[in-house]
CSV table of C-alpha atoms in Angstrom, one decimal:
chain,number,residue,atom,x,y,z
K,1,MET,CA,-30.2,13.1,-0.3
K,2,ILE,CA,-31.2,11.5,3.0
K,3,LEU,CA,-31.0,13.8,6.0
K,4,GLU,CA,-30.6,12.5,9.5
K,5,GLY,CA,-33.8,13.1,11.5
K,6,ASP,CA,-36.1,13.1,8.5
K,7,PRO,CA,-39.3,11.5,9.7
K,8,LEU,CA,-40.1,10.1,6.3
K,9,VAL,CA,-36.9,8.1,6.1
K,10,PRO,CA,-36.6,4.9,8.1
K,11,LYS,CA,-33.6,4.8,10.5
K,12,GLU,CA,-32.4,1.5,8.9
K,13,GLU,CA,-32.1,3.2,5.5
K,14,LEU,CA,-30.1,6.0,7.0
K,15,ASP,CA,-27.7,3.4,8.6
K,16,ILE,CA,-27.3,1.6,5.2
K,17,ASP,CA,-26.5,4.9,3.5
K,18,ALA,CA,-24.0,5.9,6.1
K,19,ARG,CA,-22.3,2.5,5.8
K,20,LEU,CA,-22.2,2.7,2.0
K,21,ASP,CA,-20.6,6.1,2.3
K,22,ALA,CA,-18.1,4.9,4.8
K,23,ALA,CA,-17.3,1.8,2.7
K,24,GLY,CA,-16.8,3.9,-0.5
K,25,ALA,CA,-14.6,6.3,1.4
K,26,ALA,CA,-12.5,3.5,2.8
K,27,VAL,CA,-12.0,2.0,-0.7
K,28,LEU,CA,-11.0,5.3,-2.2
K,29,ALA,CA,-8.6,6.0,0.7
K,30,GLU,CA,-6.9,2.7,0.2
K,31,ILE,CA,-6.5,3.4,-3.5
K,32,SER,CA,-5.2,6.9,-2.9
K,33,ARG,CA,-2.8,5.8,-0.1
K,34,THR,CA,-1.3,3.1,-2.3
K,35,ASP,CA,-0.8,5.4,-5.2
K,36,ALA,CA,0.8,8.0,-3.1
K,37,LYS,CA,3.1,5.6,-1.4
K,38,SER,CA,4.3,4.0,-4.6
K,39,GLY,CA,5.1,7.3,-6.3
K,40,VAL,CA,6.9,8.8,-3.4
K,41,LEU,CA,8.9,5.7,-2.4
K,42,LEU,CA,9.9,4.7,-5.9
K,43,THR,CA,11.0,8.2,-6.7
K,44,ALA,CA,13.0,8.4,-3.5
K,45,PHE,CA,14.7,5.1,-4.0
K,46,SER,CA,15.4,5.8,-7.7
K,47,LEU,CA,17.3,9.0,-7.2
K,48,PRO,CA,20.5,7.4,-5.9
K,49,LEU,CA,20.2,4.8,-8.6
K,50,ALA,CA,19.9,7.4,-11.3
K,51,ALA,CA,22.9,9.1,-9.9
K,52,LEU,CA,24.9,5.9,-10.1
K,53,VAL,CA,23.8,5.2,-13.7
K,54,ALA,CA,24.9,8.7,-14.7
K,55,ALA,CA,28.2,8.8,-12.8
K,56,VAL,CA,29.7,5.3,-12.7
K,57,PRO,CA,29.7,3.8,-16.2
K,58,GLY,CA,33.1,4.1,-17.9
K,59,LYS,CA,34.8,5.3,-14.8
K,60,PRO,CA,37.6,3.1,-13.4
K,61,LEU,CA,37.0,2.3,-9.7
K,62,PRO,CA,39.4,0.7,-7.3
K,63,GLY,CA,38.5,-3.0,-6.4
K,64,LEU,CA,36.8,-2.3,-3.0
K,65,SER,CA,34.9,0.7,-4.4
K,66,ALA,CA,33.6,-1.3,-7.3
K,67,VAL,CA,32.4,-4.0,-5.0
K,68,LEU,CA,30.7,-1.5,-2.7
K,69,VAL,CA,29.0,0.3,-5.6
K,70,GLY,CA,27.8,-3.1,-6.8
K,71,VAL,CA,26.4,-4.0,-3.4
K,72,GLY,CA,24.7,-0.5,-3.1
K,73,THR,CA,23.2,-0.7,-6.6
K,74,VAL,CA,21.9,-4.2,-6.0
K,75,GLY,CA,20.5,-3.1,-2.7
K,76,LEU,CA,18.6,-0.1,-4.3
K,77,VAL,CA,17.2,-2.4,-7.0
K,78,VAL,CA,16.0,-4.9,-4.4
K,79,ALA,CA,14.5,-2.1,-2.2
K,80,MET,CA,12.6,-0.9,-5.3
K,81,LEU,CA,11.3,-4.4,-6.0
K,82,VAL,CA,10.1,-4.7,-2.4
K,83,VAL,CA,8.2,-1.4,-2.7
K,84,LEU,CA,6.7,-2.6,-5.9
K,85,LEU,CA,5.5,-5.8,-4.1
K,86,VAL,CA,4.1,-3.7,-1.3
K,87,VAL,CA,2.0,-1.6,-3.6
K,88,ARG,CA,1.1,-4.5,-6.0
K,89,PRO,CA,-2.6,-5.2,-5.6
K,90,ARG,CA,-3.4,-8.5,-4.1
K,91,LEU,CA,-6.6,-9.6,-5.7
K,92,GLY,CA,-7.1,-13.0,-4.0
K,93,GLY,CA,-8.9,-13.7,-0.8
K,94,HIS,CA,-12.3,-11.9,-1.3
K,95,ALA,CA,-12.9,-11.2,2.4
K,96,ARG,CA,-16.5,-10.1,3.2
K,97,GLY,CA,-16.7,-6.4,3.6
K,98,SER,CA,-13.9,-5.7,1.1
K,99,PHE,CA,-14.2,-4.0,-2.3
K,100,LEU,CA,-13.0,-7.3,-3.8
K,101,TYR,CA,-15.9,-9.1,-2.3
K,102,TRP,CA,-18.3,-6.3,-3.3
K,103,SER,CA,-17.1,-6.4,-6.9
K,104,LEU,CA,-18.7,-9.9,-7.1
K,105,CYS,CA,-22.0,-8.9,-5.4
K,106,THR,CA,-25.3,-7.8,-6.8
K,107,ALA,CA,-26.7,-4.6,-5.3
K,108,GLU,CA,-28.9,-6.6,-3.0
K,109,GLU,CA,-26.0,-8.8,-1.8
K,110,LEU,CA,-24.0,-5.6,-1.1
K,111,LEU,CA,-26.7,-4.1,1.0
K,112,ALA,CA,-27.1,-7.4,2.9
K,113,ASP,CA,-23.3,-7.5,3.5
K,114,LEU,CA,-23.3,-3.9,4.8
K,115,GLN,CA,-26.1,-4.7,7.3
K,116,ALA,CA,-24.2,-7.4,9.0
K,117,PRO,CA,-22.3,-5.9,12.0
K,118,ALA,CA,-19.9,-8.8,12.3
K,119,ASP,CA,-18.8,-8.4,8.7
K,120,ARG,CA,-17.8,-4.8,9.4
K,121,ALA,CA,-15.5,-5.9,12.1
K,122,ALA,CA,-14.0,-8.5,9.8
K,123,HIS,CA,-13.5,-5.8,7.2
K,124,VAL,CA,-11.6,-3.6,9.7
K,125,VAL,CA,-9.4,-6.7,10.6
K,126,HIS,CA,-8.8,-7.4,6.9
K,127,LEU,CA,-7.8,-3.8,6.2
K,128,SER,CA,-5.5,-3.9,9.3
K,129,GLN,CA,-3.8,-7.0,8.0
K,130,ILE,CA,-3.3,-5.3,4.6
K,131,ALA,CA,-1.8,-2.3,6.3
K,132,ARG,CA,0.5,-4.4,8.5
K,133,ARG,CA,1.8,-6.3,5.5
K,134,LYS,CA,2.4,-3.1,3.7
K,135,TYR,CA,4.3,-1.5,6.6
K,136,ARG,CA,6.4,-4.6,7.1
K,137,GLY,CA,7.4,-4.4,3.4
K,138,LEU,CA,8.1,-0.7,3.7
K,139,ARG,CA,10.3,-1.3,6.8
K,140,LEU,CA,12.2,-4.0,4.9
K,141,ALA,CA,12.6,-1.7,1.9
K,142,SER,CA,13.9,1.1,4.2
K,143,ASP,CA,16.3,-1.3,5.9
K,144,ILE,CA,17.7,-2.5,2.5
K,145,THR,CA,18.0,1.1,1.3
K,146,ALA,CA,19.9,2.1,4.4
K,147,VAL,CA,22.4,-0.7,3.9
K,148,ALA,CA,22.7,0.2,0.2
K,149,LEU,CA,23.3,3.8,1.0
K,150,VAL,CA,25.9,3.0,3.6
K,151,ALA,CA,27.7,0.8,1.0
K,152,LEU,CA,27.5,3.6,-1.6
K,153,ALA,CA,28.9,6.1,0.9
K,154,ALA,CA,31.7,3.7,1.8
K,155,ALA,CA,32.4,3.3,-1.9
K,156,LEU,CA,32.7,7.0,-2.3
K,157,LEU,CA,35.0,7.3,0.7
K,158,THR,CA,37.3,4.4,-0.6
K,159,ALA,CA,37.4,6.0,-4.0
K,160,LEU,CA,38.5,9.3,-2.6
K,161,ILE,CA,41.2,7.8,-0.4
């Protein structure tokens, strides 16, 4: 283990080790964050869909209620598909400073990549673009889900009236 301030270890080697640790942590954080989001969102969006599958088949519904249930069900399915697209790995565009780029490097190329300060900034930009794309997708899925749940609530009200 390399300790900061060790007179036998050149400062450049310490900088590379710190960058390698940070790069590894960033990759692991992205993987963990994606897995957590996909599980939580797909579970949350599937609960109303599961209730529909359990409650609706074989039950006669008035015309408007049937249409609203259909709209709500389609909305929930579309929202789930959007979430799946959000968490689906994009393996194209091997930007420098990314784990996709590093997967194609030798150890020497990885060290050279980590030594370039401009590439670190590009990596942060690349990760920010990924995060922005994911959040736009999540917002879209949330909006679709909100409309679907309103349609389902309206279906329930029209069925009770």
